[in-house]
Amino acid sequence: FFLYLTSDLYFVRKQSQHLDVTSTTMKLFNVATALALALMSDSAFATKESTASNVATSDDYKPTFSCQDALEETTSTTSSEGTRYLVKYKKNSSQYKANLETARIQAQAKKQGGKFLTGGPSISADTHLLTHGKFLPNQNVEIAYFRSEKEKTLFEERNDVEYIEADHKICLMAESTPYGITKVRALDVSDDNVSNRKVCIIDTGYDINHPDLTSDTAIVTGYSGSNSAGPSPWTFDGHGHGTHVAGTIAAIGGNDEGVVGVNRNGQLKLYIVKVFGDSGTWGWKSSLIAAVEECVNANANVISMSLGGGGFSQTESNTYDRILNTDDILLVAAAGNGGNNAPYSYPASYNSVMSVAATDSNDNVAGFSQKNDQVDIAAPGVSIRSTLPSHVAASGYSAWSGTSMATPHVSGVAALVWSHHTTKSAVEIREALEVSAVDMGATGRDDAYGHGLLRADLAMEFLGGSPSISPSPTDAPSVSFSDRPSLISSSPTGTPTISSSPTMESDYEDHQVTVGPSNGQKSKAVDLPFDNMLGFP
């Protein structure tokens, strides 16, 4: 299974799989710190017909990046070392604690210039550890390779193992005012308060030298630890996808330069996590889980993921449920570029993540935009002009298409609206965006547009605030919120929550992810001299 960036990302459907855990002979491997990226193929996923009706689609457009092309050039999750999995240990597993401690000792030895230790505390003889690999401490997960189904099955029978699932691959999905900014009425809402919000962009990096993007390190910061894809720092974007996404969210306005973003005063705080390398090919889902944890640690309010891939993961689902409902962070991801017959894509198709479809300048849903019952909202994603590094586009700008391009409109508007209503929760901001969306296609929610087309001004109205900027002159459909049901429910404590995705039994592997143009306290990092996901070269 694979994850991909959403201008070209394709997400895999929620398939009922059997939790298969195995192997007394488990090989724990060192996982390179750089995230390899691979664009996914449509054929990698089972198909699902759209149930939407009366939906105008634009079939003439193609996403700028194709996961299919990229994945055709890559191998599966199986290699000479075996097949890659996420092993979820039970909370009090002594084996997991021993493995983690050995990794800590090895990391410390390497940091001091020494060689890896060959021994380790209480490692069972039936587990063949070539070297300790990566860990997701917050999830009690270790990344492992099994060389045979027998090994995996034997390990599944351990009393201290809760489940094993695939580590899927992920891929990318891809001064004038771009039409998308006008369509979502971003300029009708003041951005005077956006400095109180932070958007975490998980992508290919950020061109900090671009004249239309802020270079103020008090505003834009990023992750530089071992989980970064590299080899270049987060301040360099060899591919361009992440810079394009950032421009839609926060390109500077009023500087007579290029384009304007949803938040245009240059004060919206950004945090960049580079999960795809400079080639923008593919990466592992476990790397994405580690990346979102870095966003949590950075105190982000919104996590923007223009990426996706295949395969339901219980570990990933549980992580996103916690991040939305406990850490109070809004999660936004691209629906995928597989078109009408593509199955579910992840992370967009988890209930705790907003799935974003793409529309064109005439408000028709793009033909490539995936259509299913997990689509939550639609935003412009066809021929979206935004910022690019000069080595990608000489002018520093280009128009790209994909659900990857639609996603940052939602992320940016969420931050913009939330900056005026900081006492609201992430769930309440999500409700405001979805309930206030302009109904398109079939009456009511449908599989193509979700709840409808994103509108910043109407979300403000729903929350009881009025835009402080004069509305743009173009006519807009009137919307009544009185007859729209609430999308959230209250927990026993009165805190709004969104129900978690259904638990699914699966044969879990570590899947790949791809990129394309397309409430409570924050979790604390584990007290170890390495990051959320450990890796040794």
XYZ file of C-alpha atoms in Angstrom:
537
model
C 0.000 0.000 0.000
C 1.111 3.536 -0.630
C 0.540 7.095 0.529
C 0.896 10.007 -1.832
C 0.958 13.789 -1.972
C -2.395 14.885 -3.189
C -1.959 16.724 -6.357
C -0.931 13.286 -7.408
C -1.679 11.334 -4.321
C -3.817 8.338 -4.363
C -5.168 6.896 -1.169
C -5.931 3.268 -0.670
C -9.367 2.124 0.343
C -10.266 0.940 3.793
C -9.966 -2.746 3.284
C -10.909 -5.222 5.912
C -7.733 -7.114 6.518
C -6.761 -9.664 9.069
C -4.331 -8.540 11.776
C -1.524 -10.922 11.135
C 1.433 -10.840 13.481
C 4.363 -13.151 13.196
C 7.800 -14.460 13.657
C 10.011 -15.518 16.480
C 12.723 -14.653 13.989
C 12.051 -11.004 13.566
C 14.630 -8.905 11.798
C 14.736 -5.331 13.066
C 16.429 -3.191 10.480
C 18.024 0.132 10.347
C 15.793 2.478 8.289
C 17.438 5.305 6.400
C 16.624 8.736 7.793
C 15.900 10.092 4.353
C 12.311 9.491 3.236
C 12.169 7.967 -0.201
C 9.154 9.111 -2.127
C 7.212 7.205 -4.672
C 4.200 8.217 -6.657
C 1.564 5.550 -6.451
C -0.236 3.738 -9.172
C -3.956 3.482 -9.521
C -3.607 -0.239 -10.140
C -2.255 -0.662 -6.646
C -5.698 -0.050 -5.276
C -8.987 -1.832 -5.585
C -11.681 0.175 -7.319
C -14.866 1.607 -5.942
C -17.559 3.234 -8.058
C -18.679 6.695 -6.997
C -22.231 6.922 -5.744
C -22.464 10.632 -6.492
C -25.057 11.748 -9.009
C -25.710 14.935 -10.950
C -22.114 16.026 -10.538
C -20.485 18.134 -13.208
C -16.944 16.915 -13.683
C -14.014 18.337 -15.540
C -12.300 15.440 -17.301
C -9.951 17.518 -19.449
C -7.531 18.184 -16.619
C -4.842 15.865 -15.391
C -2.950 16.123 -12.119
C 0.518 17.605 -12.493
C 2.101 14.542 -10.909
C 1.164 10.897 -11.342
C 1.636 8.415 -8.530
C 1.097 5.646 -11.038
C 4.169 6.596 -13.043
C 6.317 6.802 -9.941
C 5.212 3.530 -8.432
C 5.763 1.673 -11.639
C 9.421 2.461 -11.116
C 9.528 1.178 -7.545
C 9.324 -2.163 -5.853
C 6.819 -3.329 -3.273
C 7.254 -3.278 0.475
C 9.103 -6.581 0.106
C 12.876 -6.508 -0.421
C 15.852 -8.790 0.080
C 15.629 -8.007 3.794
C 11.999 -9.093 3.931
C 8.672 -7.305 4.123
C 8.402 -4.143 6.185
C 5.867 -3.944 9.029
C 4.835 -1.867 12.024
C 4.905 -4.002 15.166
C 2.585 -2.653 17.841
C 3.677 -3.842 21.290
C 1.446 -3.893 24.333
C 1.991 -1.091 26.801
C 4.098 -3.009 29.327
C 6.133 -5.149 26.920
C 9.581 -5.814 28.368
C 10.826 -6.783 24.886
C 9.867 -3.408 23.446
C 11.511 -1.588 26.345
C 14.668 -3.663 25.861
C 14.749 -2.953 22.108
C 14.228 0.747 22.737
C 16.962 0.802 25.373
C 19.396 -0.970 23.056
C 18.623 1.588 20.357
C 19.232 4.354 22.882
C 22.618 2.912 23.816
C 23.601 2.496 20.177
C 22.497 6.027 19.340
C 24.510 7.401 22.247
C 27.570 5.413 21.210
C 27.311 6.727 17.665
C 26.841 10.279 18.904
C 30.102 9.936 20.863
C 31.898 8.666 17.787
C 31.961 5.027 18.807
C 30.838 1.959 16.939
C 27.448 0.343 17.325
C 27.214 -1.979 20.288
C 26.790 -5.597 19.304
C 25.062 -6.545 22.517
C 22.065 -5.154 24.292
C 20.087 -5.590 27.477
C 17.850 -8.621 27.655
C 17.344 -9.292 23.947
C 15.666 -12.652 23.528
C 17.645 -15.288 21.682
C 14.800 -16.033 19.279
C 14.863 -12.527 17.838
C 17.598 -11.923 15.289
C 18.461 -8.227 15.468
C 20.879 -7.135 12.806
C 20.634 -3.610 14.138
C 17.878 -1.740 15.860
C 15.649 0.124 13.457
C 13.188 2.928 13.878
C 10.662 3.357 16.636
C 7.478 5.367 17.096
C 7.641 5.771 20.897
C 4.302 7.563 21.219
C 2.616 4.618 19.526
C 4.692 1.834 21.159
C 5.627 0.702 17.651
C 8.824 -0.693 16.182
C 9.528 -1.001 12.450
C 10.583 -4.500 11.480
C 11.224 -6.773 8.501
C 10.000 -10.379 8.355
C 11.642 -12.705 5.870
C 8.739 -15.112 5.623
C 5.081 -15.457 6.463
C 6.073 -18.127 8.985
C 8.301 -15.697 10.859
C 5.532 -13.131 10.943
C 2.951 -15.673 12.108
C 5.183 -16.898 14.916
C 5.800 -13.372 16.112
C 2.108 -12.643 16.029
C 1.614 -15.288 18.683
C 3.743 -13.422 21.217
C 1.794 -12.352 24.279
C 3.318 -8.869 24.286
C 2.431 -8.031 20.669
C -0.902 -6.304 20.086
C -0.860 -6.389 16.271
C 1.334 -6.125 13.191
C 0.409 -4.053 10.157
C 1.914 -3.062 6.841
C 4.109 0.031 6.589
C 2.617 1.402 3.372
C 4.241 3.718 0.881
C 3.119 7.309 0.322
C 3.540 9.779 -2.569
C 2.905 13.397 -3.595
C -0.631 14.073 -4.942
C 0.814 18.679 -6.627
C 1.166 40.136 -8.248
C -2.034 38.585 -9.160
C -4.701 36.885 -7.111
C -5.099 33.216 -8.125
C -8.717 32.368 -8.846
C -8.773 29.874 -5.974
C -8.159 32.638 -3.406
C -11.142 34.527 -4.813
C -13.335 31.429 -5.016
C -12.973 30.628 -1.335
C -13.417 34.332 -0.433
C -10.196 34.440 1.575
C -9.732 38.161 0.924
C -13.132 38.861 2.502
C -11.746 37.844 5.896
C -9.116 39.910 7.675
C -5.790 38.199 8.337
C -4.787 40.705 11.048
C -4.817 37.982 13.734
C -3.139 35.083 11.914
C 0.079 35.382 13.903
C -1.737 33.437 16.644
C -2.008 30.358 14.398
C 0.580 27.871 13.123
C 0.218 25.593 10.097
C 2.495 22.562 9.811
C 3.197 21.637 6.182
C 4.366 18.052 5.652
C 5.862 17.956 2.176
C 9.088 18.332 0.148
C 10.482 21.384 1.916
C 10.241 25.172 1.613
C 12.148 27.629 -0.562
C 13.130 30.120 2.117
C 14.750 32.383 -0.494
C 11.581 32.852 -2.536
C 10.714 36.583 -2.711
C 6.995 35.911 -2.250
C 7.358 33.766 0.882
C 8.471 34.849 4.336
C 12.073 34.148 5.277
C 11.642 35.477 8.826
C 12.777 32.641 11.095
C 10.522 33.999 13.820
C 7.617 33.134 11.498
C 8.728 30.072 9.550
C 10.607 27.277 11.288
C 11.129 23.619 10.490
C 12.244 20.220 11.616
C 15.920 19.358 11.193
C 16.149 16.024 13.043
C 16.897 12.538 11.775
C 13.364 12.047 10.460
C 13.825 14.713 7.803
C 14.013 13.246 4.304
C 17.087 15.204 3.322
C 19.702 15.228 2.111
C 19.044 18.968 1.872
C 17.574 20.916 4.828
C 13.908 21.888 5.139
C 14.790 25.367 3.855
C 15.518 23.906 0.411
C 12.878 22.363 -1.854
C 14.424 20.430 -4.703
C 11.077 19.222 -5.977
C 8.877 22.303 -5.600
C 5.688 20.682 -4.319
C 6.027 21.920 -0.756
C 6.811 25.465 -1.879
C 3.742 25.457 -4.146
C 1.561 24.367 -1.222
C 3.103 27.019 1.050
C 2.352 29.746 -1.493
C -1.342 28.947 -1.550
C -1.437 29.052 2.243
C 0.704 32.127 2.849
C 2.201 33.907 -0.203
C 2.784 37.566 0.722
C 0.337 40.153 -0.618
C 0.862 43.844 -1.348
C 4.501 43.429 -2.366
C 3.975 43.720 -6.137
C 5.398 40.220 -6.400
C 3.807 37.166 -7.982
C 0.713 35.925 -6.163
C -1.148 36.234 -2.872
C -2.042 33.410 -0.519
C -5.052 32.780 1.698
C -3.087 34.454 4.528
C -1.174 37.275 2.876
C 0.332 39.507 5.578
C 3.383 37.296 6.119
C 2.574 36.720 9.789
C 0.997 33.246 9.748
C 3.408 30.924 11.510
C 4.589 27.946 9.456
C 6.386 24.775 10.512
C 7.937 22.668 7.773
C 8.562 18.921 7.986
C 10.330 17.455 4.968
C 9.070 13.911 4.449
C 9.940 13.707 0.754
C 13.386 14.138 -0.695
C 14.391 16.439 -3.514
C 13.214 13.984 -6.162
C 9.707 13.773 -4.681
C 9.294 10.036 -5.129
C 7.961 7.970 -2.210
C 8.247 7.461 1.525
C 6.925 5.200 4.290
C 3.711 5.682 6.181
C 5.641 5.244 9.424
C 7.686 8.284 8.407
C 4.474 10.246 7.984
C 3.322 9.222 11.476
C 6.650 10.467 12.847
C 6.226 13.701 10.881
C 2.786 14.482 12.317
C 4.203 13.920 15.799
C 6.795 16.600 15.025
C 3.928 18.934 14.085
C 2.325 18.193 17.467
C 5.598 18.877 19.269
C 5.871 22.181 17.389
C 2.457 23.267 18.748
C 0.836 23.483 15.321
C -2.888 24.245 15.039
C -3.371 22.820 11.535
C -1.508 19.976 9.803
C -1.597 20.175 6.004
C -0.860 16.971 4.070
C -0.963 17.203 0.280
C -0.026 13.551 0.062
C -1.444 10.112 0.510
C -1.306 6.439 -0.258
C -2.768 3.063 0.342
C -3.752 0.824 3.120
C -5.692 1.333 6.314
C -3.412 1.424 9.344
C -4.771 1.052 12.875
C -1.648 2.755 14.243
C -2.130 5.725 11.949
C -5.880 5.914 12.589
C -5.372 5.929 16.372
C -2.707 8.625 16.032
C -4.943 10.975 14.041
C -7.894 10.405 16.379
C -5.711 11.471 19.296
C -4.270 14.470 17.476
C -7.712 15.837 16.565
C -9.679 15.061 19.715
C -6.971 15.304 22.410
C -4.187 17.478 20.991
C -6.793 19.785 19.383
C -5.093 19.995 15.992
C -7.010 20.066 12.705
C -5.843 17.521 10.111
C -6.316 18.199 6.386
C -5.297 15.894 3.510
C -5.792 15.459 -0.223
C -8.570 13.109 -1.341
C -6.358 11.677 -4.080
C -6.125 11.844 -7.861
C -7.495 8.440 -8.841
C -10.783 9.676 -10.298
C -14.217 8.087 -10.139
C -13.231 4.477 -9.657
C -10.389 4.854 -7.188
C -10.811 3.418 -3.692
C -10.211 5.136 -0.391
C -6.944 7.010 0.060
C -5.166 7.603 3.362
C -4.705 9.645 5.486
C -7.602 11.584 3.919
C -10.091 8.743 4.405
C -9.703 8.469 8.161
C -12.711 10.022 9.925
C -10.460 12.331 11.930
C -8.910 13.852 8.789
C -10.612 16.304 6.408
C -10.565 14.847 2.882
C -10.331 17.556 0.207
C -11.600 17.232 -3.369
C -10.483 19.457 -6.255
C -12.597 21.797 -8.404
C -11.854 23.996 -11.415
C -12.528 27.686 -12.071
C -16.137 26.852 -13.044
C -16.717 24.967 -9.780
C -16.831 21.610 -11.550
C -15.196 18.800 -9.657
C -12.023 17.669 -11.426
C -12.199 14.358 -13.230
C -9.063 13.159 -11.439
C -10.444 14.010 -7.978
C -11.309 10.843 -6.057
C -14.957 10.461 -5.159
C -16.138 8.446 -2.155
C -18.082 8.720 1.068
C -15.023 10.013 2.954
C -14.739 13.241 0.925
C -15.520 16.132 3.292
C -15.118 19.356 1.332
C -14.049 20.737 -2.057
C -11.645 23.539 -2.969
C -9.950 24.847 -6.128
C -7.326 22.396 -7.373
C -7.095 22.798 -11.164
C -4.467 25.084 -12.711
C -3.600 26.724 -9.398
C -0.864 29.312 -9.766
C 1.545 29.465 -6.851
C 5.167 29.809 -5.804
C 8.002 27.541 -6.959
C 11.785 27.553 -6.523
C 13.590 29.151 -9.460
C 15.311 25.860 -10.292
C 11.862 24.330 -10.859
C 10.283 27.298 -12.675
C 12.481 30.137 -13.887
C 9.770 32.703 -13.155
C 9.290 31.392 -9.624
C 5.647 30.545 -10.316
C 3.555 27.983 -12.153
C 0.024 26.588 -12.309
C -0.299 23.017 -11.062
C -3.295 20.725 -10.700
C -4.278 18.072 -8.194
C -6.045 17.501 -4.912
C -2.654 18.489 -3.473
C -3.394 22.002 -4.718
C -6.899 22.004 -3.230
C -5.719 20.942 0.230
C -3.756 24.118 1.153
C -6.831 26.251 0.434
C -8.610 24.397 3.244
C -5.591 24.453 5.567
C -5.101 28.170 4.975
C -8.762 29.083 5.446
C -8.931 26.977 8.613
C -6.048 28.983 10.107
C -7.536 32.271 8.892
C -10.987 31.668 10.380
C -9.584 30.107 13.566
C -7.419 33.182 14.178
C -10.647 35.120 14.888
C -12.136 32.397 17.111
C -9.250 31.040 19.153
C -11.509 29.623 21.887
C -13.018 27.190 19.405
C -11.697 23.629 19.186
C -10.304 21.974 16.077
C -13.503 19.946 15.783
C -15.600 23.102 15.939
C -13.507 24.806 13.250
C -13.902 21.730 11.067
C -17.664 21.826 11.578
C -17.769 25.500 10.639
C -15.919 24.855 7.372
C -18.074 21.881 6.404
C -21.494 23.177 7.416
C -20.899 26.565 5.781
C -19.596 25.100 2.505
C -21.708 25.969 -0.547
C -23.687 22.913 -1.626
C -22.654 21.734 -5.095
C -23.594 18.734 -7.229
C -26.301 16.508 -5.771
C -28.394 18.123 -3.047
C -26.779 17.668 0.333
C -23.490 15.929 0.956
C -22.241 13.875 -1.997
C -19.181 11.801 -2.814
C -17.702 14.313 -5.258
C -17.879 17.634 -3.369
C -18.425 16.337 0.140
C -20.348 19.039 2.014
C -19.622 21.544 -0.740
C -17.247 24.287 -1.847
C -15.092 25.922 0.839
C -15.993 29.531 1.763
C -14.027 31.519 4.345
C -16.630 34.287 4.663
C -19.482 31.856 5.319
C -17.448 29.954 7.897
C -16.960 33.255 9.736
C -20.701 33.892 9.547
C -21.429 30.418 10.898
C -19.193 31.071 13.893
C -20.982 34.320 14.610
C -18.399 36.705 13.222
C -18.468 38.988 10.219
C -15.551 39.476 7.851
C -13.885 42.815 8.595
C -13.095 43.363 4.940
C -15.680 44.421 2.390
C -17.056 41.444 0.459
C -15.837 41.016 -3.094
C -18.327 42.186 -5.722
C -18.943 38.806 -7.307
C -22.274 37.240 -6.577
C -22.290 34.297 -4.204
C -25.007 31.769 -3.420
C -26.896 32.510 -0.238
C -26.588 29.872 2.443
C -28.784 29.102 5.419
C -27.240 27.219 8.320
C -30.441 26.658 10.297
C -31.385 23.447 8.517
C -27.917 21.901 8.452
C -27.194 19.198 11.016
C -24.260 19.470 13.365
C -21.305 17.344 12.305
C -19.961 16.917 15.816
C -21.160 15.327 19.001
C -20.280 16.052 22.610
C -18.373 13.668 24.792
C -19.546 13.091 28.385
C -17.337 16.000 29.427
C -19.001 18.307 26.928
C -15.991 18.459 24.606
C -16.894 18.114 20.910
C -15.315 15.089 19.266
C -15.345 13.266 15.967
C -15.749 9.535 16.199
C -12.746 7.442 15.369
C -12.425 5.428 12.222
C -13.727 1.886 12.530
C -11.231 -0.625 13.808
C -10.173 -2.901 11.009
C -8.361 -6.181 11.217
C -5.559 -6.229 8.716
C -2.408 -7.822 7.497
C -0.426 -4.689 8.202
C 2.711 -3.711 6.356
C 4.604 -0.405 6.337
C 3.184 1.311 3.263
C 4.674 4.043 1.119
C 3.469 7.642 0.789
C 3.687 10.011 -2.190
C 3.552 13.738 -2.878
C 2.165 15.762 -5.775
C 1.081 19.294 -6.802
C -1.864 17.803 -6.854
C -7.380 19.095 23.278
C -5.290 18.959 26.095
C -1.558 19.223 26.405
C 0.709 18.511 23.507
C 2.484 15.186 23.434
C 5.978 15.347 24.840
C 8.953 13.846 23.100
C 10.341 10.697 24.631
C 13.371 11.386 26.800
C 15.851 9.738 24.470
C 18.761 11.142 22.453
C 16.912 10.517 19.196
C 13.702 11.539 17.526
C 10.189 10.099 17.350
C 11.383 7.726 14.677
C 14.844 6.368 15.175
C 17.061 5.485 12.289
C 20.640 4.533 11.802
C 22.503 4.736 8.502
